[in-house]
Short mmCIF file of C-alpha atoms in Angstrom, two decimals:
data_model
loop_
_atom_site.label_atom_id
_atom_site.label_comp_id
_atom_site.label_asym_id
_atom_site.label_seq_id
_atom_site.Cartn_x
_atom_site.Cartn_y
_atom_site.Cartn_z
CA UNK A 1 -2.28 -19.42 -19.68
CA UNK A 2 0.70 -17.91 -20.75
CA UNK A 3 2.57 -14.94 -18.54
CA UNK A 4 4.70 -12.81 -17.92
CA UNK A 5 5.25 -11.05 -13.88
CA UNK A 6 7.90 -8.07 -13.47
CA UNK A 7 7.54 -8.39 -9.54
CA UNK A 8 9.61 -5.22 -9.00
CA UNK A 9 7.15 -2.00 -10.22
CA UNK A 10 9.69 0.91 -8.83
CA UNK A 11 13.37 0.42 -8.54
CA UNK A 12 15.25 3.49 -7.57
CA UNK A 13 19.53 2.70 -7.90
CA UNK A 14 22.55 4.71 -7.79
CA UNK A 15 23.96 6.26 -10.72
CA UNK A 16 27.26 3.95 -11.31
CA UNK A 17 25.86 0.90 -8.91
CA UNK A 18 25.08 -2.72 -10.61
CA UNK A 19 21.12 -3.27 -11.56
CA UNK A 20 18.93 -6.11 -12.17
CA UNK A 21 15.86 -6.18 -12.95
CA UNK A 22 13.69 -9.47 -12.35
CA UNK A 23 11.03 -11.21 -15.36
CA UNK A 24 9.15 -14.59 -14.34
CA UNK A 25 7.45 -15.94 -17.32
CA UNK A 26 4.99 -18.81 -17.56
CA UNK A 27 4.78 -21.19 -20.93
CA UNK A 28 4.63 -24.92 -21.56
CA UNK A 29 7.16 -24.82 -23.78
CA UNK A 30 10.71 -23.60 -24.83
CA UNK A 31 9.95 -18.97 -24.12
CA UNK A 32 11.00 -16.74 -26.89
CA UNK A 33 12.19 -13.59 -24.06
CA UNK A 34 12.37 -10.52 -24.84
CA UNK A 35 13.32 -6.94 -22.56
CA UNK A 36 12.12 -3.63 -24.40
CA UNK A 37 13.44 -0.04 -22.51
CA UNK A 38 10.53 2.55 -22.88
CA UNK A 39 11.22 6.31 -22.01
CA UNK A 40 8.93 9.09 -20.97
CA UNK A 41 6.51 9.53 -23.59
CA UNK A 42 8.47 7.41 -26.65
CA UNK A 43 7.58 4.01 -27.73
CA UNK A 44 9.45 0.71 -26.86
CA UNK A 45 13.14 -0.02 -28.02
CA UNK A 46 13.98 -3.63 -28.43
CA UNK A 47 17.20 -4.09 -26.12
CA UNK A 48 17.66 -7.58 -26.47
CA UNK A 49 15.85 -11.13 -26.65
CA UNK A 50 16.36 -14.63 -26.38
CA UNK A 51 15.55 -17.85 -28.69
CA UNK A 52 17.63 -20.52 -28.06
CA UNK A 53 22.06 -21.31 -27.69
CA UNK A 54 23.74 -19.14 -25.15
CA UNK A 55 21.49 -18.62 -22.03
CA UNK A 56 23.54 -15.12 -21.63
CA UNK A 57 22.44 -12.69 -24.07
CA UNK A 58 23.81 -9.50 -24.36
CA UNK A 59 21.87 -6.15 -25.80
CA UNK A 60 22.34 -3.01 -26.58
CA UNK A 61 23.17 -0.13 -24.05
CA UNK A 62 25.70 -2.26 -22.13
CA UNK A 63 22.68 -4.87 -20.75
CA UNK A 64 22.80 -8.50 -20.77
CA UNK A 65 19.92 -10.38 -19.66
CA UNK A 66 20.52 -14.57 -18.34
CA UNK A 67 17.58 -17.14 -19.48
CA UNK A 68 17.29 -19.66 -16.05
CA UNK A 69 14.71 -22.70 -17.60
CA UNK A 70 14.93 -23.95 -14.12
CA UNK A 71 13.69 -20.66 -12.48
CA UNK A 72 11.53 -19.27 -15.44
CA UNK A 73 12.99 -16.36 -15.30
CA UNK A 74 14.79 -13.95 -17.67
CA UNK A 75 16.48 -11.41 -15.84
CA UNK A 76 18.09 -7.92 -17.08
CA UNK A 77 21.04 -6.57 -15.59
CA UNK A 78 23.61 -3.84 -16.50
CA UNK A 79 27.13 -3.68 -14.26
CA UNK A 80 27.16 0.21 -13.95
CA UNK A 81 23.54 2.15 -14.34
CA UNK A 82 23.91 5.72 -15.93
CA UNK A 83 21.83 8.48 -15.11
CA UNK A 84 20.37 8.21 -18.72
CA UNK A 85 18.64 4.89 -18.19
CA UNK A 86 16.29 5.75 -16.22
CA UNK A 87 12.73 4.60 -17.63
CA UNK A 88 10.43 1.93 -17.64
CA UNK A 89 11.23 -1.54 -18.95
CA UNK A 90 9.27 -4.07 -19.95
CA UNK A 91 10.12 -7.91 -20.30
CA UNK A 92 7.50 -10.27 -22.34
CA UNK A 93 7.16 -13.43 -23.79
CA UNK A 94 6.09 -14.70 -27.49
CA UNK A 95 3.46 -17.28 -27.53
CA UNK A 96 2.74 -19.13 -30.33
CA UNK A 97 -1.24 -20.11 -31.79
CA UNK A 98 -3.32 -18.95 -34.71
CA UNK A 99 -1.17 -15.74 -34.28
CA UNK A 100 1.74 -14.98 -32.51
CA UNK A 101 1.47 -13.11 -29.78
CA UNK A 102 3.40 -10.92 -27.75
CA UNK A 103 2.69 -10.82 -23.80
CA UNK A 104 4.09 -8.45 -21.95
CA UNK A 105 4.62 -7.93 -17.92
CA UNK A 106 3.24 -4.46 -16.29
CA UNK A 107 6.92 -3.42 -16.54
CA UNK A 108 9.27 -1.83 -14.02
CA UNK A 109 9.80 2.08 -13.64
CA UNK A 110 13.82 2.67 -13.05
CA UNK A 111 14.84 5.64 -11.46
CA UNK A 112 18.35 6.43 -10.73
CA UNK A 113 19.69 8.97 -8.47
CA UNK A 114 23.03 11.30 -8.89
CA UNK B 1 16.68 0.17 -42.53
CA UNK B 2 13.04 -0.03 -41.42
CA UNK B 3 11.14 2.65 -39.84
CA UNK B 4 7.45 3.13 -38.49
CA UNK B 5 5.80 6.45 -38.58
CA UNK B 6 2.80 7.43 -36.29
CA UNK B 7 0.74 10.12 -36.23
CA UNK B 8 -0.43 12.55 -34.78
CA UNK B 9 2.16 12.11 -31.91
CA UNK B 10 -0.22 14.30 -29.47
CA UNK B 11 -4.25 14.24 -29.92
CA UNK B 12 -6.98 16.07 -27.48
CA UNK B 13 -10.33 15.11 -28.40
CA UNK B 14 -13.86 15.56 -26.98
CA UNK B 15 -15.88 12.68 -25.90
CA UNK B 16 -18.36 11.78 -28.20
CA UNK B 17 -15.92 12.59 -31.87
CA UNK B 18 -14.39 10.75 -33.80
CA UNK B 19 -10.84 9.13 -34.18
CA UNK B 20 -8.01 7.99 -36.63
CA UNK B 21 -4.78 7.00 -36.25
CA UNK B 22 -2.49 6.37 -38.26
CA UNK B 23 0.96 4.24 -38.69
CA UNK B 24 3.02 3.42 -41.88
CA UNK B 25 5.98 1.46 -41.73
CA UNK B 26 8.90 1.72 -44.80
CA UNK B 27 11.76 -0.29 -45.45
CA UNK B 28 9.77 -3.87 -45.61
CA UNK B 29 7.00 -5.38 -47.14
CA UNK B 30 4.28 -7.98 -46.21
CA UNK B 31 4.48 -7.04 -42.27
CA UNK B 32 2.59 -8.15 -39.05
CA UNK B 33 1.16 -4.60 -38.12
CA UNK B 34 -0.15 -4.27 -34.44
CA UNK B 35 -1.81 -1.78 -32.46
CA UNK B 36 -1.54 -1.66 -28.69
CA UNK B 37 -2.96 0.49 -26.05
CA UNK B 38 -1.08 2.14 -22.69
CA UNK B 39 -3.23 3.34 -19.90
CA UNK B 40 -1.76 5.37 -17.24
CA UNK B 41 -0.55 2.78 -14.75
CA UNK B 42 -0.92 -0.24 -16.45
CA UNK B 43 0.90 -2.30 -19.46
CA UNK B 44 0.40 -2.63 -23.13
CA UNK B 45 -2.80 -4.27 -24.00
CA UNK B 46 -2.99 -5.79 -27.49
CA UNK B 47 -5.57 -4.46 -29.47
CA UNK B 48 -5.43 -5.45 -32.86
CA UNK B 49 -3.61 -7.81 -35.20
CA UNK B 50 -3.01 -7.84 -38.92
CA UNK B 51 -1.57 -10.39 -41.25
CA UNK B 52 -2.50 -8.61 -44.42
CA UNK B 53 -4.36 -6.24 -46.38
CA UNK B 54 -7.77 -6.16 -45.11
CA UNK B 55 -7.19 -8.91 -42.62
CA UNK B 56 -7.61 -7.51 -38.98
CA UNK B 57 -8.08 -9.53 -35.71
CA UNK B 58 -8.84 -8.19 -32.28
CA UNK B 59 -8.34 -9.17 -28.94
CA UNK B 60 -10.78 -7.90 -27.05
CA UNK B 61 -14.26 -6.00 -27.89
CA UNK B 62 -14.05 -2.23 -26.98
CA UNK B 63 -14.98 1.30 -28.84
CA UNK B 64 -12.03 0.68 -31.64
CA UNK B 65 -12.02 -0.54 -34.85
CA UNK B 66 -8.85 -1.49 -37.51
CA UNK B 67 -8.27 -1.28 -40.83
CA UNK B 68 -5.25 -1.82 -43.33
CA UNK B 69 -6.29 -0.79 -46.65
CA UNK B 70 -2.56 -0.73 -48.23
CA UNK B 71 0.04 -3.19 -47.22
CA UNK B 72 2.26 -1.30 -45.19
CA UNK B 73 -0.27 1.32 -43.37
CA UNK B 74 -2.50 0.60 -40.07
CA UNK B 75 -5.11 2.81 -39.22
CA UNK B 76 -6.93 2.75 -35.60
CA UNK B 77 -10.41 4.21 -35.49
CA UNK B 78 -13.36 5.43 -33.35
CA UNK B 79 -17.15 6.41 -34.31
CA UNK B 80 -17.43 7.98 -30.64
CA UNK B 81 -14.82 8.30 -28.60
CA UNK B 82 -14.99 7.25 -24.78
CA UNK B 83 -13.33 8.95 -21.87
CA UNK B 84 -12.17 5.28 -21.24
CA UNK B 85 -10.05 5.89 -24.63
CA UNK B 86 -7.26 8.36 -23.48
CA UNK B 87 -4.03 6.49 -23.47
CA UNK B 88 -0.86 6.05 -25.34
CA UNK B 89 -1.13 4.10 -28.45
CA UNK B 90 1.46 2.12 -30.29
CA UNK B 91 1.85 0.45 -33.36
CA UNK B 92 4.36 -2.31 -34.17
CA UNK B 93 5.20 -4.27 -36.71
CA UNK B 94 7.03 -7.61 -37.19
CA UNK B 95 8.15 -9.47 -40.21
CA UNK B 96 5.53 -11.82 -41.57
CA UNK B 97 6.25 -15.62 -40.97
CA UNK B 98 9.00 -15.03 -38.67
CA UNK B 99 9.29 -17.99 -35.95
CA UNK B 100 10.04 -15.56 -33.35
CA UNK B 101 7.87 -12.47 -34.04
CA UNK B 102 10.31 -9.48 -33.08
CA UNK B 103 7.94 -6.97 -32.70
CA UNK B 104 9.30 -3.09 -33.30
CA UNK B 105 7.01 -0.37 -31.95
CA UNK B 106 6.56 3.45 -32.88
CA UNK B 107 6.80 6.48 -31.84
CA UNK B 108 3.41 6.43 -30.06
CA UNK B 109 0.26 8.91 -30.08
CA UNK B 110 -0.59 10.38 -27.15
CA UNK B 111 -4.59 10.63 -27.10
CA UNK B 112 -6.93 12.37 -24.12
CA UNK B 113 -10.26 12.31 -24.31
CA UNK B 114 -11.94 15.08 -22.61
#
């Protein structure tokens, strides 16, 4: 069965210092990847995904996130964290049947210290 | 631009009453609606799945039904509410035939059931 494991649940990082954020996913076939940011009590914000072409894919907020075929893994990462994106984030992967569906990982919690 | 309403955004109810929920989405027509539920601790669970007016699918038997009685309006509902019910509920919506299935979430509902 399809899946999705965010092996990290807390990650605390310095305000300014680099940050990546690990997704293993698990599907037969070519992964449609995405990474949603959720904050305190809002809903999810798409921040970027990944179909197909350039394995690097950048998103909003100043995060890129690098699709590894060989590694199953879709990784997030942002050169310089700000204070402001602390939250949780979530990486999942579209699977296709009668419906598509969206599966998601239990997400990591960022926190990110002054 | 597309946007998707939910409300209430914050709901205390007793065990035993009732429940609706509701989410609209303007800006598009024909969507994939979605509702999904957050427990404290744990991921998004996928709760129901629409493809139309009247058309609702769910992933796994619980305390919850769906409906969609106009295109572009989901409504979550409970006879009885559980204490196993308090979470944060989200509605999403994607665009209807897409390949990829971008899904775009709301605002969320808070609900506690006391």
């Amino acid at each position: 069965a399809q899946s999705v494991t965010q092996p990290d649940i807390h990650i605390t990082v310095s305000e300014g210092a680099s940050l990546e954020l690990r997704c293993n996913y698990s599907y037969g076939a070519t992964p449609y990847l995405f990474w949603y940011v959720q904050s305190p009590g809002q809903g999810l914000q798409l921040l970027l995904k990944y179909f197909s072409g350039d394995t690097l894919v950048q998103g909003i907020k100043g995060f890129e996130a690098e699709f590894k075929r060989s590694q199953s893994s879709f990784n997030l990462r942002k050169p310089s964290v700000h204070w402001s994106d602390a939250a949780e984030y979530f990486c999942a992967v579209v699977t296709f049947g009668g419906y598509n569906k969206l599966i998601f990982g239990a997400g990591t919690r960022l926190a990110v210290h002054p | 631009s597309q946007t998707i309403h939910q409300w209430p955004a914050t709901l205390v109810q007793p065990v035993g009453s009732p429940l609706s929920l509701e989410c609209t989405v303007e800006g598009t027509s024909n969507p994939n609606l979605y509702w999904y539920r957050q427990a404290a601790g744990r991921g998004l669970q996928l709760l129901f799945y629409s493809v139309g007016i009247g058309q609702i699918s769910s992933e796994v038997p619980q305390n919850l039904s769906a409906s969609r009685p106009q295109d572009r309006q989901f409504i979550l509902s409970s006879k009885k509410l559980l204490l196993s019910d308090s979470g944060f509920y989200l509605c999403a919506w994607s665009v209807r035939g897409s390949s990829t299935d971008t899904q775009y979430f709301g605002p969320g509902t808070r609900l506690t059931v006391l």
